Coordinates of C-alpha atoms and ligand atoms in Angstrom, one line a residue:
M1 CA 87.8 93.1 100.8
L2 CA 90.5 93.8 98.2
D3 CA 93.6 92.3 96.9
P4 CA 96.3 94.1 98.8
G5 CA 98.5 94.4 95.7
N6 CA 95.8 96.2 93.6
R7 CA 94.4 99.6 94.1
K8 CA 92.8 99.8 90.7
W9 CA 89.4 100.2 92.4
F10 CA 90.5 103.4 93.9
A11 CA 91.4 105.0 90.5
A12 CA 88.3 103.5 88.9
E13 CA 86.0 104.7 91.6
T14 CA 87.3 108.2 91.7
A15 CA 87.4 108.4 87.9
S16 CA 83.7 107.6 87.9
L17 CA 82.8 110.4 90.3
P18 CA 82.2 113.5 88.0
S19 CA 78.5 114.2 88.5
A20 CA 77.2 117.7 87.8
R21 CA 78.0 118.6 91.4
A22 CA 81.5 117.1 91.3
T23 CA 82.2 118.9 88.0
A24 CA 81.2 122.2 89.6
I25 CA 83.4 121.5 92.6
L26 CA 86.3 120.6 90.3
S27 CA 86.0 123.9 88.4
L28 CA 85.9 125.8 91.6
T29 CA 89.0 124.0 92.9
V30 CA 90.9 124.7 89.7
N31 CA 89.9 128.4 89.8
A32 CA 91.1 128.6 93.4
R33 CA 94.4 126.9 92.4
H34 CA 95.0 129.3 89.5
S35 CA 94.6 132.3 91.9
G36 CA 96.8 130.5 94.5
Q37 CA 94.0 131.0 97.0
S38 CA 91.2 129.1 98.6
S39 CA 87.7 130.2 97.7
L40 CA 86.1 131.2 101.0
P41 CA 82.6 129.8 101.4
A42 CA 80.0 132.6 101.8
S43 CA 78.8 130.9 105.0
L44 CA 82.2 131.1 106.7
S45 CA 81.7 132.9 110.0
N46 CA 83.8 134.1 113.0
Q47 CA 82.7 131.0 114.9
D48 CA 84.5 128.9 112.3
T49 CA 87.9 130.7 112.7
E50 CA 88.2 131.9 116.3
P51 CA 89.9 129.7 118.8
S52 CA 88.3 128.8 122.1
L53 CA 89.3 127.0 125.3
L54 CA 88.0 123.6 125.9
A55 CA 85.8 124.7 128.9
D56 CA 84.1 127.3 126.7
A57 CA 84.1 125.3 123.5
R58 CA 81.2 124.8 121.1
A59 CA 81.3 122.3 118.2
L60 CA 81.8 123.6 114.6
S61 CA 78.8 125.2 113.0
A62 CA 76.4 123.1 111.0
H63 CA 77.3 124.8 107.7
C64 CA 80.9 123.5 108.0
Y65 CA 79.5 120.1 107.4
A66 CA 76.4 120.9 105.4
D67 CA 77.4 123.6 102.9
P68 CA 78.6 122.1 99.7
A69 CA 81.2 125.0 99.4
F70 CA 83.0 123.6 102.3
H71 CA 84.1 120.5 100.4
C72 CA 86.2 122.5 98.1
F73 CA 87.4 124.8 100.9
D74 CA 88.5 121.8 103.1
Q75 CA 90.4 120.3 100.1
E76 CA 92.4 123.6 99.7
A77 CA 92.6 124.9 103.3
V78 CA 93.2 121.5 105.0
F79 CA 94.1 118.6 102.7
A80 CA 96.4 120.4 100.2
R81 CA 98.4 121.8 103.1
S82 CA 98.9 118.6 105.1
W83 CA 100.9 115.4 104.9
Q84 CA 98.7 112.7 103.5
L85 CA 99.2 109.0 103.7
A86 CA 99.9 107.9 100.1
G87 CA 101.2 104.3 100.4
H88 CA 103.2 101.8 102.3
A89 CA 106.8 100.8 102.3
W90 CA 105.8 97.2 101.4
E91 CA 104.3 98.5 98.1
L92 CA 107.4 100.5 97.2
G93 CA 110.4 98.2 97.9
E94 CA 111.9 97.9 94.5
P95 CA 113.0 100.5 91.8
G96 CA 110.0 101.1 89.6
D97 CA 107.4 100.3 92.3
H98 CA 104.8 103.0 92.4
V99 CA 101.5 103.9 94.0
V100 CA 98.9 106.3 92.7
T101 CA 96.6 108.3 94.9
E102 CA 94.8 111.6 95.1
I103 CA 95.5 114.5 97.5
A104 CA 93.0 117.3 97.6
G105 CA 91.6 116.1 94.2
R106 CA 95.1 116.2 92.6
P107 CA 96.4 112.9 91.0
I108 CA 99.7 111.9 92.6
I109 CA 102.2 109.2 92.0
V110 CA 104.9 108.1 94.4
V111 CA 107.7 106.0 92.8
R112 CA 110.9 104.3 94.0
G113 CA 113.8 105.5 91.7
N114 CA 116.7 103.5 90.4
D115 CA 118.8 105.2 93.0
G116 CA 116.6 103.8 95.8
M117 CA 115.0 107.2 96.6
L118 CA 111.3 107.7 97.0
R119 CA 109.9 110.6 94.9
G120 CA 106.5 112.0 94.4
F121 CA 105.1 113.7 91.3
F122 CA 101.8 115.0 90.0
N123 CA 100.5 112.1 88.0
V124 CA 100.1 114.5 85.1
C125 CA 101.9 114.3 81.8
K126 CA 103.5 117.5 80.5
H127 CA 102.1 116.9 77.0
R128 CA 98.4 117.1 77.5
A129 CA 97.9 116.1 81.1
G130 CA 97.4 112.4 80.7
P131 CA 98.1 110.0 83.6
L132 CA 101.5 108.2 84.0
A133 CA 99.9 105.3 85.9
L134 CA 96.3 104.2 86.6
A135 CA 97.1 101.7 89.4
N136 CA 99.8 100.7 91.7
G137 CA 102.5 98.5 90.2
N138 CA 106.0 98.3 88.9
A139 CA 107.4 99.7 85.7
R140 CA 110.9 100.3 84.3
Q141 CA 109.8 103.8 83.2
L142 CA 106.7 105.9 83.5
Q143 CA 104.7 105.9 80.2
C144 CA 101.8 108.2 79.8
K145 CA 98.6 106.4 79.1
Y146 CA 97.4 109.0 76.6
H147 CA 100.0 109.2 73.8
G148 CA 102.9 107.3 75.2
W149 CA 105.5 109.8 76.2
T150 CA 107.9 108.2 78.6
Y151 CA 109.7 109.5 81.7
T152 CA 112.4 108.1 83.9
L153 CA 111.6 107.0 87.4
E154 CA 113.1 110.3 88.5
G155 CA 110.5 112.2 86.5
Q156 CA 112.6 113.4 83.5
L157 CA 111.1 113.2 80.0
R158 CA 113.0 110.5 78.1
A159 CA 111.1 109.9 74.9
A160 CA 108.4 111.8 73.0
H161 CA 107.8 110.2 69.6
E162 CA 106.8 112.2 66.5
M163 CA 107.8 115.5 68.0
Q164 CA 110.8 116.2 65.6
E165 CA 109.0 119.0 63.9
A166 CA 108.1 120.9 67.1
R167 CA 110.3 123.9 67.0
G168 CA 112.4 124.5 70.1
F169 CA 111.1 121.4 71.8
D170 CA 113.8 120.5 74.3
M171 CA 113.1 117.3 76.2
S172 CA 115.8 117.9 78.7
C173 CA 113.7 120.8 80.1
I174 CA 110.6 118.7 80.7
H175 CA 110.2 117.2 84.1
L176 CA 107.1 116.0 86.0
D177 CA 106.1 118.4 88.8
P178 CA 107.4 117.1 92.1
V179 CA 105.6 116.9 95.4
R180 CA 107.1 116.4 98.9
V181 CA 107.4 112.8 100.1
A182 CA 108.4 111.4 103.5
E183 CA 108.3 108.1 105.3
W184 CA 107.6 107.2 108.9
Q185 CA 107.4 103.7 110.4
G186 CA 106.7 102.1 107.0
L187 CA 104.0 104.6 106.1
V188 CA 104.7 106.9 103.1
F189 CA 103.2 110.4 103.0
A190 CA 103.0 113.1 100.4
A191 CA 102.1 116.8 100.5
V192 CA 101.1 118.9 97.4
D193 CA 101.4 122.3 99.0
D194 CA 103.8 123.4 101.8
P195 CA 102.4 122.0 105.0
G196 CA 104.7 124.4 107.0
V197 CA 105.8 121.5 109.2
T198 CA 107.9 118.3 108.6
L199 CA 106.3 114.9 108.8
E200 CA 108.7 114.2 111.7
Q201 CA 107.4 117.2 113.6
V202 CA 103.7 116.2 113.0
L203 CA 104.3 112.7 114.3
A204 CA 106.9 113.5 117.0
G205 CA 106.5 111.3 120.1
I206 CA 104.3 108.6 118.7
R207 CA 107.0 106.1 118.2
E208 CA 108.2 106.5 121.7
R209 CA 104.7 106.4 123.1
I210 CA 103.6 103.2 121.4
A211 CA 106.9 101.4 122.3
P212 CA 107.5 98.4 122.5
V213 CA 105.1 98.2 119.6
D214 CA 107.1 98.6 116.4
L215 CA 104.9 99.3 113.4
T216 CA 107.6 98.4 110.9
G217 CA 107.6 94.8 112.1
L218 CA 104.0 94.2 111.1
Q219 CA 102.7 92.5 107.9
F220 CA 100.0 94.0 105.8
H221 CA 97.0 91.7 105.6
T222 CA 93.8 93.3 104.3
R223 CA 92.2 96.5 103.0
V224 CA 88.5 97.3 103.5
A225 CA 86.8 100.4 102.1
Y226 CA 83.6 101.9 103.5
E227 CA 81.5 104.6 101.7
M228 CA 79.4 106.7 104.0
A229 CA 76.9 109.5 103.5
C230 CA 78.5 112.1 105.8
N231 CA 81.0 114.9 105.8
W232 CA 84.6 113.7 106.6
K233 CA 84.6 115.9 109.7
V234 CA 81.6 114.0 111.1
Y235 CA 83.5 110.8 110.9
A236 CA 86.6 112.4 112.5
D237 CA 84.6 114.0 115.3
N238 CA 83.0 110.7 116.0
Y239 CA 86.3 108.9 116.1
L240 CA 87.7 111.4 118.6
E241 CA 85.5 110.7 121.6
G242 CA 84.6 107.6 123.6
Y243 CA 81.5 109.5 124.9
H244 CA 79.3 107.6 122.4
L245 CA 80.6 104.1 123.4
P246 CA 77.9 103.1 125.8
H247 CA 75.2 104.2 123.4
V248 CA 76.4 103.2 119.9
H249 CA 78.8 100.3 120.6
P250 CA 77.4 97.9 123.2
G251 CA 79.9 95.2 122.2
L252 CA 83.0 97.4 122.2
N253 CA 81.9 99.0 125.4
R254 CA 82.0 95.6 127.1
L255 CA 85.7 95.2 126.1
L256 CA 86.9 98.7 127.0
D257 CA 87.0 100.2 130.4
Y258 CA 84.9 103.4 129.9
R259 CA 85.8 104.8 133.3
R260 CA 89.5 104.6 132.5
Y261 CA 89.2 105.8 128.9
A262 CA 91.5 108.8 128.6
T263 CA 92.2 111.3 125.9
H264 CA 95.5 113.2 125.4
T265 CA 96.6 115.8 122.9
A266 CA 99.9 116.8 121.2
E267 CA 100.3 119.6 118.7
W268 CA 99.2 117.7 115.5
Y269 CA 97.6 114.6 116.9
S270 CA 95.6 113.3 119.8
W271 CA 95.3 109.8 121.3
Q272 CA 92.8 107.9 123.3
Q273 CA 93.8 105.0 125.5
S274 CA 91.8 102.4 127.3
P275 CA 92.6 99.2 129.1
V276 CA 91.2 96.2 127.2
S277 CA 89.4 94.1 129.8
G278 CA 86.8 92.1 127.9
G279 CA 88.8 88.9 128.3
R280 CA 88.1 87.4 124.8
E281 CA 90.6 87.0 122.0
P282 CA 92.0 88.8 120.2
Y283 CA 91.3 91.6 122.7
A284 CA 92.3 89.9 126.0
G285 CA 94.4 92.2 128.1
G286 CA 96.7 95.0 127.0
E287 CA 95.7 98.4 126.0
A288 CA 93.9 99.9 123.0
Q289 CA 95.6 103.0 121.6
Y290 CA 93.8 105.2 119.1
Y291 CA 95.9 107.9 117.5
F292 CA 94.4 110.6 115.4
V293 CA 96.8 112.5 113.2
F294 CA 95.4 115.7 111.8
P295 CA 93.5 115.9 109.5
N296 CA 92.4 112.4 108.5
L297 CA 94.6 109.5 109.6
M298 CA 93.9 107.1 112.5
L299 CA 96.3 104.5 113.9
N300 CA 94.4 102.0 115.9
I301 CA 96.9 99.9 117.9
L302 CA 96.4 96.7 119.9
P303 CA 99.2 94.4 120.9
G304 CA 100.4 92.7 117.6
R305 CA 98.0 94.6 115.4
L306 CA 97.8 98.0 113.6
Q307 CA 94.7 99.2 111.8
T308 CA 95.1 102.5 109.8
N309 CA 92.0 104.4 108.8
L310 CA 92.3 107.1 106.1
V311 CA 89.3 109.3 105.7
V312 CA 89.0 110.6 102.2
P313 CA 86.5 113.4 101.5
V314 CA 84.4 112.8 98.3
A315 CA 81.7 115.5 98.6
H316 CA 80.4 117.6 101.5
N317 CA 78.1 114.8 102.4
H318 CA 80.1 111.8 101.4
C319 CA 83.4 110.3 102.5
R320 CA 85.3 107.1 102.0
V321 CA 87.3 105.4 104.8
L322 CA 90.0 103.0 104.0
F323 CA 90.9 100.5 106.6
D324 CA 94.3 98.7 106.3
Y325 CA 95.0 95.9 108.7
Y326 CA 98.5 94.8 109.8
Y327 CA 99.5 92.0 112.1
S328 CA 102.7 90.7 113.7
D329 CA 101.7 87.1 112.7
T330 CA 99.5 86.4 109.7
E331 CA 100.5 82.8 109.1
S332 CA 99.8 80.5 112.0
E333 CA 96.5 78.8 112.4
A334 CA 95.8 80.6 115.7
A335 CA 96.7 84.0 114.1
R336 CA 94.3 83.4 111.2
A337 CA 91.5 82.7 113.6
L338 CA 92.3 85.9 115.6
I339 CA 92.5 87.9 112.5
A340 CA 89.1 86.6 111.2
E341 CA 87.5 87.6 114.5
D342 CA 89.3 91.0 114.5
L343 CA 88.0 91.7 111.0
R344 CA 84.5 90.7 111.9
F345 CA 84.3 92.7 115.0
S346 CA 85.9 95.8 113.5
D347 CA 83.3 95.6 110.7
E348 CA 80.5 95.4 113.3
V349 CA 81.9 98.5 115.1
Q350 CA 82.4 100.4 111.9
R351 CA 78.8 99.7 110.8
E352 CA 77.6 101.1 114.1
D353 CA 79.7 104.2 113.5
I354 CA 78.4 104.6 109.9
F355 CA 74.8 104.4 111.1
I356 CA 75.2 107.2 113.7
C357 CA 77.4 109.4 111.5
E358 CA 74.9 109.3 108.6
R359 CA 72.1 110.4 111.0
V360 CA 74.3 113.1 112.4
Q361 CA 74.8 114.4 108.9
Q362 CA 71.0 114.5 108.4
G363 CA 70.8 116.4 111.7
L364 CA 73.5 118.9 110.6
E365 CA 71.6 119.5 107.3
S366 CA 68.2 119.8 109.0
G367 CA 68.4 123.6 109.7
A368 CA 67.6 122.7 113.4
Y369 CA 71.1 122.6 114.7
Q370 CA 73.3 125.3 116.1
A371 CA 76.8 124.6 117.3
G372 CA 76.4 122.7 120.6
R373 CA 78.6 122.7 123.7
L374 CA 81.3 120.1 124.1
S375 CA 82.0 118.0 127.2
P376 CA 85.4 119.0 128.6
K377 CA 85.7 115.6 130.3
R378 CA 84.8 113.5 127.2
E379 CA 85.4 115.6 124.1
A380 CA 88.9 117.0 124.4
G381 CA 89.9 115.2 121.2
V382 CA 87.0 116.7 119.3
H383 CA 87.9 120.1 120.5
H384 CA 91.6 119.6 119.6
F385 CA 90.6 118.5 116.0
Q386 CA 88.2 121.3 115.6
E387 CA 90.7 123.9 116.8
L388 CA 93.1 122.6 114.1
V389 CA 90.3 122.9 111.5
R390 CA 89.7 126.5 112.7
R391 CA 93.4 127.2 112.5
A392 CA 93.5 126.0 108.9
Y393 CA 90.4 128.1 108.0
R394 CA 92.1 131.2 109.7
H395 CA 95.2 130.6 107.6
A396 CA 93.2 130.5 104.4
L397 CA 91.3 133.6 105.5
D398 CA 94.6 135.5 106.3
N399 CA 96.1 134.5 103.0
Q400 CA 93.2 135.8 100.8
Ligands
LIG501 S1 99.2 113.5 77.5 FE1 100.9 112.3 77.9 S2 101.7 111.7 76.0 FE2 100.0 113.0 75.5
LIG502 FE1 82.5 104.8 117.4

């Protein structure tokens, strides 16, 4: 578990990634960016791009999860073109508050300006590409960590020492590259390329559907990060169906009513609902609601509790999932006991999911798997997600 005010670990872990493979992936990404196109994996096939109806559907092909080229392709075709959770309103309340993150491998900073506006920038200095911030925090100005140039909170270069002899050097023309930022229910999102849709459009209807639950009234409590040896889409697929409940999660299956477990879809998200009938705290009564927002955000809602899961691709066979826990009451003794039990039980369920997802990744890489059929009754959410993936791949193909 991590100190909620500190995401240094995130910057430190991602900074330590470049292995030979990560370096190769990085150079491929950069080349794709220079050309303004996604590099198409050689293994990309018609089955990866053609839509199908649920009753006819097959799962995505094994190479979409097992081919290393799909890591870079997913970053460009899916993640660069979607709204990504970047931070939380509680971290960005005051002028100078900022969060750092990565979207599709690009370093991003979101900062609250002196005018109260939230802005997002590439966390990339205009001198020689140094970072403006390495961790979340508060600063009166953004100072590059390489040679110390400083920028206003609005991204304008304000001071660059020892540059007097640089002919034609005009500070007023130098500004950090902006990215789109939008906020919803206390969650702050950013997008590095044009997603072609507003954040409001992506999330339309969720606020009404979860009422009277109001996510803005909840307090942040804890972040837990899990590393797992599987493609990010394996984790998403697994999240999107309750089909595996009786086999993978005996404890959770006793709490939820499998027969009344239902899946619904909207354009950019799907949601699963189940009455909670196990009778033990903190899950006594009420309804569990599991929202999946394409491509990688999960909102797990119980009465008085929100858990967000953000799935971050690290390599074709490695993803990181960040769990943030919010509660309506974090102070009372009774609440603390319920939270401790919630954290324990969620961790148990997550470890069961990691176990099966890592074995599925092995299966996908085995050479023995062809795209299998989906259960229309139980895998509508998987189909919905995979159709959005195919749509993103089609878009990349059409824009070559
Ligand atoms: S790279 Fe930022 S000051 Fe040199
Ligand atoms: Fe699961």
